[in-house]
Coordinates of C-alpha atoms in Angstrom, one line a residue:
M237 CA 0.4 0.0 -0.2
A238 CA 1.7 3.6 -1.4
V239 CA 2.3 5.7 2.0
Y240 CA 0.2 8.5 0.6
A241 CA -2.9 6.8 0.4
D242 CA -5.5 5.0 2.3
M243 CA -7.7 2.0 1.4
K244 CA -11.0 0.2 2.9
V245 CA -11.8 -2.8 2.1
D246 CA -15.2 -4.8 3.1
C247 CA -16.5 -7.8 1.5
G248 CA -20.2 -8.6 2.0
P249 CA -22.2 -11.3 0.8
D250 CA -22.5 -10.1 -3.2
F251 CA -20.6 -6.7 -3.0
V252 CA -18.2 -5.2 -2.1
T253 CA -17.3 -1.7 -1.0
L254 CA -14.1 0.6 -1.4
M255 CA -12.9 3.9 0.5
W256 CA -9.8 4.7 -1.0
T257 CA -8.5 8.0 0.6
E258 CA -5.7 10.3 -0.6
S259 CA -3.4 12.5 1.2
R260 CA -1.3 13.7 -2.3
P261 CA -3.7 17.1 -3.0
Q262 CA -2.6 17.2 -6.6
A263 CA -4.4 13.6 -7.0
D264 CA -8.0 13.5 -9.0
T265 CA -9.7 10.8 -7.6
S266 CA -12.0 11.0 -10.2
L267 CA -9.4 8.7 -12.0
L268 CA -9.7 5.8 -9.9
R269 CA -10.9 2.9 -11.4
L270 CA -12.4 -0.8 -10.0
G271 CA -11.7 -3.2 -12.9
N272 CA -13.8 -0.9 -15.6
C273 CA -16.1 0.7 -13.0
F274 CA -16.0 4.5 -12.3
P275 CA -16.5 5.7 -8.8
T276 CA -19.9 5.4 -7.0
S277 CA -18.3 9.0 -5.5
F278 CA -15.6 11.0 -5.0
S279 CA -14.5 14.0 -3.6
A280 CA -11.6 16.6 -3.5
G281 CA -9.7 13.3 -1.1
E282 CA -11.7 10.3 -1.6
A283 CA -13.0 7.9 -3.9
Y284 CA -16.2 5.9 -2.7
F285 CA -17.1 2.0 -4.7
Y286 CA -19.8 0.0 -3.8
V287 CA -20.1 -2.5 -6.8
D288 CA -21.8 -6.4 -7.5
L289 CA -18.3 -9.0 -7.5
T290 CA -20.7 -10.1 -10.5
D291 CA -19.6 -6.6 -12.3
C292 CA -16.0 -4.4 -13.1
N293 CA -14.5 -7.4 -14.4
F294 CA -14.1 -9.2 -11.2
R295 CA -12.0 -12.7 -11.2
R296 CA -13.3 -15.4 -9.9
L297 CA -11.2 -18.4 -8.3
V298 CA -11.7 -21.4 -6.6
T299 CA -8.8 -22.8 -4.5
G300 CA -9.7 -25.5 -2.5
D301 CA -12.7 -24.7 -0.2
A302 CA -12.5 -20.8 -0.8
L303 CA -13.9 -18.8 -3.5
V304 CA -11.7 -15.7 -4.5
Y305 CA -12.9 -12.7 -6.4
S306 CA -10.2 -10.9 -7.2
N307 CA -9.7 -7.2 -9.2
D308 CA -7.8 -4.3 -9.4
L309 CA -7.9 -0.5 -8.5
T310 CA -6.0 1.6 -11.0
Y311 CA -4.9 5.8 -11.2
V312 CA -5.1 6.5 -14.8
A313 CA -2.5 9.5 -14.7
S314 CA -3.0 12.6 -17.2
A315 CA 0.7 12.2 -19.3
D316 CA 1.6 15.6 -17.6
S317 CA 0.5 15.0 -14.2
Y318 CA 3.2 14.6 -11.4
N319 CA 1.1 11.9 -10.2
L320 CA 2.0 8.6 -11.5
A321 CA -0.1 5.8 -12.6
F322 CA -0.3 2.7 -10.4
T323 CA -2.3 -0.3 -9.8
H324 CA -3.5 -2.0 -6.2
P325 CA -5.0 -5.8 -6.2
V326 CA -8.5 -6.2 -4.7
V327 CA -9.3 -9.8 -3.1
C328 CA -12.4 -10.9 -0.9
A329 CA -12.2 -14.3 0.3
Y330 CA -15.2 -16.6 1.4
D331 CA -16.2 -19.8 2.3
R332 CA -17.0 -22.3 -1.1
P333 CA -20.8 -23.1 -0.4
K334 CA -21.0 -26.6 0.2
D335 CA -23.6 -27.3 -2.8
W336 CA -21.9 -25.3 -5.1
Y337 CA -20.4 -26.4 -7.9
A338 CA -19.0 -24.7 -11.4
T339 CA -20.8 -26.3 -14.8
I340 CA -19.1 -27.1 -17.8
Y341 CA -21.4 -23.5 -19.1
D342 CA -19.7 -21.6 -16.4
P343 CA -15.8 -22.3 -16.2
V344 CA -14.2 -20.8 -13.6
F345 CA -11.2 -20.3 -15.1
K346 CA -11.4 -18.1 -18.3
T347 CA -8.7 -16.4 -20.5
Y348 CA -8.8 -13.3 -20.7
S349 CA -7.9 -11.3 -24.1
L350 CA -8.8 -9.0 -26.0
G351 CA -10.8 -10.8 -28.7
D352 CA -14.6 -12.1 -29.0
L353 CA -15.8 -8.2 -27.8
Q354 CA -19.3 -8.1 -28.0
F355 CA -21.0 -4.6 -28.6
N356 CA -24.0 -3.2 -28.1
I357 CA -26.0 0.3 -28.7
G358 CA -29.3 1.6 -28.3
L359 CA -32.2 4.3 -28.0
M360 CA -33.3 4.1 -23.7
N361 CA -34.8 5.6 -21.7
D362 CA -35.0 9.7 -20.0
D363 CA -32.8 7.8 -16.9
F364 CA -30.7 4.7 -19.2
S365 CA -32.2 2.3 -16.7
G366 CA -33.4 0.4 -19.4
P367 CA -35.1 0.4 -23.4
A368 CA -36.8 3.4 -25.0
E369 CA -40.5 2.7 -25.0
S370 CA -41.1 4.7 -28.0
T371 CA -39.3 5.5 -31.1
R372 CA -41.1 8.7 -31.4
F373 CA -39.0 12.3 -30.7
P374 CA -40.8 15.6 -30.6
L375 CA -38.4 17.9 -32.3
G376 CA -36.1 19.7 -29.4
S377 CA -36.3 16.8 -26.7
I378 CA -33.8 14.5 -25.9
I379 CA -32.3 11.0 -27.2
P380 CA -30.9 9.2 -25.2
I381 CA -28.3 6.9 -26.5
M382 CA -26.2 4.5 -24.7
A383 CA -23.8 2.0 -25.8
R384 CA -21.6 -1.1 -24.1
V385 CA -19.0 -3.3 -25.2
V386 CA -19.4 -6.6 -23.0
Q387 CA -15.4 -7.7 -22.8
E388 CA -14.5 -11.4 -21.9
T389 CA -10.7 -9.8 -20.9
H390 CA -10.1 -8.4 -17.1
Q391 CA -8.0 -5.9 -18.5
P392 CA -10.2 -2.6 -18.8
L393 CA -11.1 -1.2 -22.2
L394 CA -12.6 2.2 -22.6
L395 CA -15.3 2.8 -25.4
L396 CA -15.3 5.9 -27.3
L397 CA -18.3 6.5 -30.6
E398 CA -15.8 7.9 -32.9
E399 CA -18.3 9.0 -35.6
C400 CA -22.4 8.9 -35.6
V401 CA -23.8 10.5 -38.4
A402 CA -28.0 10.0 -39.0
A403 CA -29.0 9.1 -42.4
T404 CA -32.8 7.7 -44.2
T405 CA -31.9 4.2 -44.8
P406 CA -29.9 1.4 -42.7
E407 CA -27.7 1.4 -45.1
L408 CA -25.1 4.0 -46.2
Y409 CA -24.6 4.2 -49.6
P410 CA -22.5 7.4 -51.9
E411 CA -25.7 9.5 -52.6
S412 CA -27.2 8.6 -48.8
T413 CA -28.0 12.1 -47.1
M414 CA -26.7 12.2 -43.5
Y415 CA -26.7 14.5 -41.2
P416 CA -23.3 14.4 -38.6
I417 CA -23.6 14.3 -35.2
I418 CA -19.8 13.0 -33.9
S419 CA -17.1 13.6 -36.4
N420 CA -13.2 14.7 -36.4
K421 CA -12.4 11.5 -34.3
G422 CA -14.8 11.7 -31.4
C423 CA -16.2 15.1 -31.0
L424 CA -19.4 15.9 -30.3
L425 CA -20.7 18.4 -33.1
E426 CA -23.9 18.9 -32.2
S427 CA -22.8 19.6 -28.4
V428 CA -21.8 23.5 -30.1
S429 CA -25.3 24.4 -31.2
S430 CA -27.9 22.4 -28.9
R431 CA -28.3 20.8 -25.3
S432 CA -27.0 17.7 -27.1
K433 CA -23.7 16.1 -24.6
F434 CA -22.3 12.9 -23.1
E435 CA -23.0 12.1 -19.7
P436 CA -20.5 11.2 -17.0
R437 CA -19.7 7.9 -17.0
Q438 CA -20.5 5.1 -15.2
K439 CA -18.1 2.0 -16.4
S440 CA -15.6 2.5 -18.7
S441 CA -17.2 -0.3 -20.9
E442 CA -20.5 2.0 -21.7
I443 CA -21.0 5.4 -23.1
R444 CA -23.8 7.4 -22.5
L445 CA -24.8 10.1 -25.0
S446 CA -27.6 12.9 -24.2
L447 CA -29.1 14.1 -27.7
Q448 CA -31.1 16.4 -28.8
T449 CA -33.4 16.1 -31.8
F450 CA -32.6 17.7 -35.0
T451 CA -34.3 19.1 -37.8
F452 CA -32.8 16.6 -40.5
A453 CA -35.5 14.1 -41.4
M454 CA -38.1 14.9 -40.1
G455 CA -41.1 12.7 -39.9
E456 CA -39.4 10.4 -41.9
E457 CA -37.7 7.2 -40.9
V458 CA -33.8 8.2 -39.5
F459 CA -31.1 5.6 -38.4
I460 CA -28.2 6.6 -36.9
H461 CA -24.6 4.8 -37.8
C462 CA -21.8 4.5 -35.6
K463 CA -18.7 3.9 -35.7
L464 CA -17.4 2.4 -31.8
L465 CA -14.1 2.0 -30.9
A466 CA -13.3 -0.3 -27.8
W467 CA -9.4 1.1 -26.7
D468 CA -6.5 1.2 -23.4
P469 CA -8.2 3.9 -20.9
N470 CA -3.9 5.0 -21.0
G471 CA -4.2 5.4 -24.8
L472 CA -5.7 8.8 -25.5
D473 CA -4.9 11.3 -27.9
S474 CA -6.4 13.5 -30.2
T475 CA -7.9 10.5 -32.3
K476 CA -8.7 8.7 -29.5
K477 CA -11.3 10.9 -27.0
A478 CA -14.7 11.7 -26.3
C479 CA -15.1 15.4 -26.3
H480 CA -18.5 18.2 -26.2
F481 CA -18.8 21.6 -26.5
V482 CA -20.0 23.4 -23.2
E483 CA -21.1 26.7 -23.0
G484 CA -18.6 29.2 -21.5
H485 CA -15.8 26.1 -21.3
G486 CA -15.5 25.2 -24.5
W487 CA -14.6 22.2 -25.5
E488 CA -14.0 19.1 -22.9
L489 CA -12.7 15.9 -23.0
L490 CA -15.2 13.9 -21.4
D491 CA -12.4 11.2 -19.5
N492 CA -10.9 14.1 -18.3
L493 CA -10.7 17.4 -17.8
A494 CA -7.1 18.2 -17.2
Q495 CA -6.6 17.0 -20.5
S496 CA -9.3 18.7 -22.4
N497 CA -5.9 20.2 -25.3
L498 CA -6.7 17.1 -26.8
C499 CA -10.2 18.5 -28.3
D500 CA -8.8 22.0 -29.3
C501 CA -8.2 20.5 -32.8
C502 CA -12.0 19.9 -33.1
E503 CA -12.4 23.2 -34.0
S504 CA -10.4 21.5 -37.6
K505 CA -8.4 18.3 -38.0
C506 CA -8.0 15.2 -35.5
K507 CA -4.4 13.6 -36.1
S508 CA -2.5 11.4 -34.0
R509 CA 1.1 12.6 -33.1
R510 CA 1.8 9.0 -32.7
Q511 CA 3.1 6.9 -35.3
R512 CA 0.8 4.3 -36.2
S513 CA 2.5 1.0 -35.9
V514 CA 1.0 -2.9 -35.9
A515 CA 1.3 -2.2 -32.5
S516 CA -0.8 0.4 -31.8
E517 CA -3.6 -1.1 -33.7
K518 CA -3.8 -3.8 -30.6
H519 CA -4.7 -1.5 -28.2
G520 CA -8.1 -1.8 -29.7
M521 CA -11.1 -2.6 -31.1
V522 CA -13.6 -1.5 -33.7
H523 CA -16.9 -1.9 -34.5
K524 CA -19.7 -0.4 -37.2
A525 CA -23.3 -0.1 -35.5
V526 CA -26.3 1.0 -36.9
I527 CA -29.7 2.6 -34.4
G528 CA -32.8 3.2 -35.5
P529 CA -35.4 3.8 -37.0
F530 CA -37.2 6.2 -34.6
T531 CA -38.9 9.0 -36.2
I532 CA -39.1 12.9 -35.1
T533 CA -41.7 15.0 -34.9
D534 CA -43.0 18.8 -35.6
L535 CA -44.1 20.2 -31.7
N536 CA -47.8 21.5 -34.3
S537 CA -48.0 18.0 -36.0

């Protein structure tokens, strides 16, 4: 345990609580992650997690008469930060119930890799707790959209929306009429002139978008075509980011305000400063997805 902080873990029957108390004045506790989960709450000197053992990519191991759940608490430091990134193990051990046995369909030992990722994206209800109850949205209202990546790896991945365009067809063709929503490698263009914004993350493997309806193809069926990117949380740059425009502040980076300079290129052309290589491509995976159809209606109709 680092001398500059204190970590208290309480292992419940099917959940874990963790309190991290930080003494370094410049440390940003919002950058702490338990597996792929963000803090349940945080303040200037503390971060608190309340999570289920079935969440956050906890790893399960059977050893004799014990069930052991393990994870990692990590600090994702900014490139220009004085505070270094670190990892601390988090372990909870339980007596194995006498009637508990692993089945062939639920293996105790899993192979963790970056392959076999499952991407999901869809229209949600107002508080993102479930699917949308309607696919008709009045002009000016908010369309809640959530995307997630389900991964078999314990290595957390950050999900990004690299590009999204609206169209009137489920497939994109050269002659398709398109309305850009997110472009320039993660810049939410709609946030400049509307209430559209990225919502604070609950997990690194999810991204939530509140999209204000627009006048494109009103009364017609609309589809949103997106390019999803699952990426290394420590590999953000000007082409791997989630940026939205906040009135009075300018472009802000969703995942770390201190690195909002990565969004400066949203007004021009975003290019990576890093040399592209085969190795860098192994840090993430890209998937194309389509939402819809839904309809934007006139308030007077």
